[in-house]
Amino acid sequence: MPAEPQPPYLRIVADIRARIDSGRLRPGDRVPSTRQITEEWGVAMATATKALATLRREGLVHPVTGTGTVVTDPTHRAPRRRSPRTTTTDTHIDQRRIVRAAITIADAEGRSAVSMRRVAAELGAGTMSLYRHIPDKEELLRLMADAALAETPLPEPSRRSWRRSLEKLARQHWATYRRHPWLAPTVLTSLAQPPLLPTGVDHLEWQLTALNGLGLPRSTALHIAVSVNGFVGGIAMSHAMEREYTQETGLTLRQRHNTDQDELHALLGSGRYPELAATAASGITLDLDQLFEFGLQRHLDGIAAHLTTRNHR
């Protein structure tokens, strides 16, 4: 009888393992992401996820926050793990562990890498056991976002300055978005109707309390708080898209930008963009942290000017 064909995920594992053994993929190199595996091997996302999970269990690769899954240095490899069915029993699974495992995956490989099957593989549990605690991926993402926001306690509000209070929380939000690039696309589905996050409600109440005492209509106070959150989240979305591009393609935006240099130089040398050409010649570069600080202060300046004008009416 002919041998049964090897499952697709094992063929992928064997191929990537061969690349590592031959040196084509060296320690620290990124291995194909789940999305790249689906495209290269023509398999479903679940198969790609299972292949990467198998390579991690073998100790050949490991996730790196903000980079993706990379080849593990042989001198640092842990002993090969046993089958997930024997490493963790389903009775050890709870909602908190599921959420933390999902956050670890998203931090390293992006939101698209998160699935119930992938999280179950990381925990060494059956996929169906997760559904006893979390009904679907949408709810998992909501719980992840709430947990990420709750990592840092709310700052002590300034009793004398509404501006200083809003500034403190805005910086805290920015730091959280930087730690978890997947968070902004998860939270900012809508500014007017965002997903219900208990921690997010706490933060909004904190902001409205900081504005209390200014004699503002409730609608104005709400607009101020939400607009500040929208500004911070908007800058964070750029960071999220940059990280997602790198995770999916293996290229940084700087590397992509370098491939466009000839075309950019031709445009700037055409004489049609004298201001932009002069700016580029000055060596100015955009940094997201600097852009955040500049934009936050100008946003708060605008709110302060509005409050001053309102008080003088």
XYZ file of C-alpha atoms in Angstrom:
313
model
C 0.000 0.000 0.000
C 1.326 3.465 -0.829
C 2.170 5.604 2.192
C -0.420 8.153 3.233
C 0.453 11.677 2.077
C 2.082 13.892 4.680
C -0.270 16.518 6.183
C 0.277 19.950 4.572
C 1.441 21.574 7.796
C 4.175 18.948 8.237
C 5.412 19.553 4.681
C 5.704 23.241 5.507
C 7.503 22.442 8.748
C 9.929 20.169 6.894
C 10.619 22.837 4.267
C 11.304 25.606 6.800
C 13.344 23.209 8.957
C 15.466 22.364 5.887
C 16.060 26.071 5.255
C 17.250 26.457 8.836
C 19.450 23.348 8.725
C 21.050 24.434 5.439
C 21.790 27.935 6.718
C 19.462 29.689 4.290
C 17.659 30.908 7.385
C 20.121 31.862 10.103
C 19.601 32.633 13.808
C 17.647 35.883 14.095
C 16.258 35.704 10.545
C 12.501 36.042 10.167
C 10.713 32.925 8.998
C 7.660 33.299 6.768
C 4.646 34.755 8.567
C 1.311 32.972 8.555
C 0.144 35.246 5.732
C 3.294 34.550 3.699
C 2.902 30.808 4.288
C -0.673 30.878 2.985
C 0.541 32.609 -0.168
C 3.711 30.541 -0.748
C 2.244 27.113 -0.028
C -1.378 27.821 -0.975
C -2.796 26.640 2.360
C -5.386 27.949 4.780
C -4.465 30.275 7.635
C -5.170 27.491 10.149
C -2.596 25.261 8.431
C -0.014 28.048 8.441
C -0.683 28.670 12.121
C -0.255 24.978 12.935
C 3.053 24.859 11.041
C 4.538 27.793 12.964
C 3.255 26.392 16.251
C 4.997 23.085 15.496
C 8.287 24.839 14.726
C 8.028 26.736 18.008
C 7.357 23.541 19.960
C 10.473 22.048 18.378
C 12.450 25.047 19.628
C 13.549 26.054 16.127
C 11.853 29.452 16.143
C 10.448 31.917 18.635
C 8.354 35.092 18.472
C 9.999 38.498 18.879
C 7.825 41.468 19.780
C 7.441 43.839 16.856
C 9.404 41.624 14.473
C 7.590 38.337 14.071
C 8.826 34.755 14.326
C 12.589 34.346 13.998
C 15.060 31.468 13.953
C 16.342 30.547 17.405
C 20.095 30.384 18.005
C 20.947 26.660 18.433
C 22.921 27.428 21.602
C 19.808 28.947 23.165
C 17.283 26.334 22.145
C 15.300 24.741 24.905
C 14.734 20.989 24.908
C 12.058 19.989 22.452
C 8.614 20.238 23.954
C 6.249 17.332 23.970
C 2.913 17.300 22.228
C 0.600 20.010 23.516
C -1.857 17.334 24.606
C 0.593 16.276 27.273
C 2.016 19.663 28.309
C -1.074 21.438 29.589
C -4.455 20.105 30.550
C -7.604 21.979 29.686
C -8.393 22.381 33.371
C -5.485 24.808 33.615
C -6.970 27.099 30.979
C -8.847 30.205 32.075
C -9.838 33.471 30.439
C -6.870 35.411 31.813
C -4.338 32.912 30.434
C -6.050 32.876 27.060
C -5.982 36.672 26.834
C -2.330 36.945 27.911
C -1.278 34.296 25.375
C -3.178 36.127 22.627
C -1.527 39.441 23.552
C 1.914 37.806 23.375
C 1.137 36.512 19.881
C -0.237 39.859 18.705
C 2.728 41.793 20.106
C 5.177 39.575 18.244
C 3.344 38.826 15.000
C 0.409 41.198 14.677
C -3.314 40.984 15.166
C -3.849 38.801 12.087
C -1.782 36.025 13.688
C -4.268 35.705 16.555
C -6.797 32.903 16.256
C -8.427 30.538 18.695
C -6.483 27.662 17.157
C -3.164 29.515 17.462
C -3.774 30.519 21.074
C -4.774 26.948 21.924
C -1.532 25.683 20.381
C 0.470 28.149 22.470
C -1.292 26.993 25.633
C -1.074 23.317 24.743
C -4.828 22.892 24.847
C -7.587 21.771 22.544
C -9.081 24.571 20.489
C -12.625 23.798 21.592
C -11.636 24.181 25.252
C -11.055 27.906 24.670
C -14.652 28.398 23.595
C -15.820 27.519 27.095
C -14.217 30.775 28.245
C -14.399 33.087 25.192
C -17.088 32.721 22.501
C -15.162 33.968 19.441
C -12.172 35.936 18.137
C -14.056 39.240 18.225
C -14.625 38.874 21.952
C -11.012 37.766 22.396
C -9.774 40.961 20.723
C -12.044 43.040 22.944
C -10.697 41.363 26.067
C -7.127 41.795 24.810
C -7.666 45.513 24.271
C -9.177 45.943 27.719
C -6.297 44.056 29.338
C -3.696 46.103 27.459
C -5.262 49.395 28.541
C -5.429 48.160 32.130
C -1.705 47.360 32.319
C -0.905 50.877 33.566
C -2.982 52.424 36.365
C -4.593 55.776 35.675
C -2.244 58.659 36.531
C -2.886 61.009 39.415
C -4.922 63.902 37.980
C -3.699 67.449 38.346
C -6.028 69.377 40.634
C -4.983 72.721 39.178
C -4.748 72.077 35.452
C -7.169 70.285 33.142
C -4.487 70.473 30.453
C -1.854 68.728 32.507
C -4.328 65.996 33.383
C -5.304 65.307 29.767
C -1.647 65.461 28.758
C -0.716 62.804 31.330
C -3.327 60.354 30.115
C -2.562 61.049 26.440
C 1.075 60.165 27.013
C 0.042 57.022 28.859
C -2.178 56.011 25.944
C 0.659 56.676 23.495
C 3.052 54.491 25.498
C 0.455 51.694 25.571
C -0.089 51.921 21.806
C 3.672 51.772 21.285
C 3.929 48.597 23.396
C 0.984 46.996 21.610
C 0.846 48.157 17.957
C -2.213 45.965 17.285
C -4.240 47.896 19.866
C -5.041 51.007 17.826
C -6.788 49.151 14.955
C -8.710 47.142 17.550
C -9.895 50.101 19.617
C -10.411 52.699 16.902
C -13.069 50.962 14.868
C -15.195 54.034 15.588
C -14.671 57.139 17.709
C -18.415 57.666 18.069
C -19.256 54.010 18.784
C -16.071 52.313 20.051
C -16.051 48.736 21.366
C -17.170 48.535 24.969
C -14.057 48.267 27.125
C -14.541 48.597 30.896
C -11.063 50.125 31.201
C -11.858 52.525 28.375
C -14.961 53.631 30.245
C -12.799 54.249 33.322
C -10.436 56.391 31.262
C -13.231 58.447 29.729
C -14.776 59.056 33.149
C -11.333 60.177 34.384
C -11.044 62.659 31.508
C -14.535 64.066 32.033
C -13.796 64.457 35.736
C -10.608 66.358 34.873
C -12.728 68.772 32.806
C -15.353 69.110 35.492
C -15.446 72.534 37.091
C -14.804 74.422 33.851
C -18.506 75.060 33.419
C -18.567 73.334 30.048
C -21.658 71.847 28.447
C -21.442 68.069 28.741
C -21.305 67.757 24.962
C -18.254 70.054 24.794
C -16.429 68.139 27.532
C -17.155 64.863 25.744
C -15.954 66.275 22.416
C -12.707 67.460 24.024
C -11.978 64.071 25.587
C -12.852 62.054 22.481
C -10.949 64.391 20.141
C -7.779 64.053 22.223
C -8.186 60.276 22.207
C -8.753 60.398 18.468
C -5.563 62.377 17.889
C -3.448 59.948 19.930
C -5.069 56.945 18.279
C -4.618 58.419 14.812
C -0.851 58.748 15.276
C -0.818 55.249 16.788
C -2.549 53.891 13.670
C 0.438 54.989 11.593
C 2.731 53.061 13.934
C 0.408 50.056 13.719
C 0.358 50.082 9.908
C 4.153 50.377 9.780
C 4.563 47.390 12.094
C 1.957 45.389 10.182
C 3.718 46.089 6.874
C 7.026 44.883 8.313
C 5.465 41.737 9.781
C 3.754 40.811 6.520
C 6.574 41.628 4.078
C 9.753 41.353 6.128
C 10.705 44.876 4.981
C 10.785 48.036 7.052
C 9.172 51.153 5.656
C 12.668 52.663 5.521
C 13.752 49.848 3.216
C 10.640 50.383 1.102
C 11.335 54.116 1.044
C 14.889 53.494 -0.148
C 13.563 51.666 -3.212
C 11.635 54.835 -4.142
C 14.624 57.179 -3.836
C 15.319 57.529 -7.557
C 11.712 58.436 -8.326
C 11.563 60.824 -5.360
C 14.771 62.581 -6.408
C 13.400 62.971 -9.940
C 10.205 64.562 -8.605
C 12.065 66.926 -6.274
C 14.508 67.839 -9.025
C 11.722 68.729 -11.449
C 11.314 72.211 -9.964
C 7.592 71.716 -9.332
C 8.031 71.279 -5.572
C 10.509 73.942 -4.401
C 9.325 74.025 -0.780
C 9.370 70.268 -0.408
C 12.763 70.061 -2.146
C 14.202 72.660 0.244
C 12.756 70.776 3.217
C 14.258 67.492 2.033
C 17.616 69.166 1.400
C 17.671 70.424 4.988
C 17.802 66.835 6.248
C 14.573 67.029 8.253
C 13.074 63.635 9.054
C 9.768 62.703 10.620
C 9.792 60.860 13.926
C 6.494 59.565 15.290
C 7.323 60.394 18.911
C 8.231 63.974 17.976
C 5.148 64.218 15.782
C 3.015 62.978 18.677
C 4.462 65.559 21.086
C 4.082 68.420 18.611
C 0.549 67.456 17.653
C -0.562 66.880 21.246
C 0.609 70.325 22.348
C -1.033 72.034 19.366
C -4.245 70.106 19.984
C -4.266 71.198 23.627
C -3.389 74.765 22.541
C -6.492 74.751 20.361
C -8.685 73.528 23.225
C -7.222 76.179 25.549
C -7.896 78.891 22.958
C -11.465 77.671 22.585
C -12.002 77.794 26.354
C -10.526 81.306 26.528
C -12.763 82.570 23.733
C -15.785 80.943 25.334
C -15.042 82.549 28.706
C -14.752 86.008 27.124
C -18.097 85.893 25.404
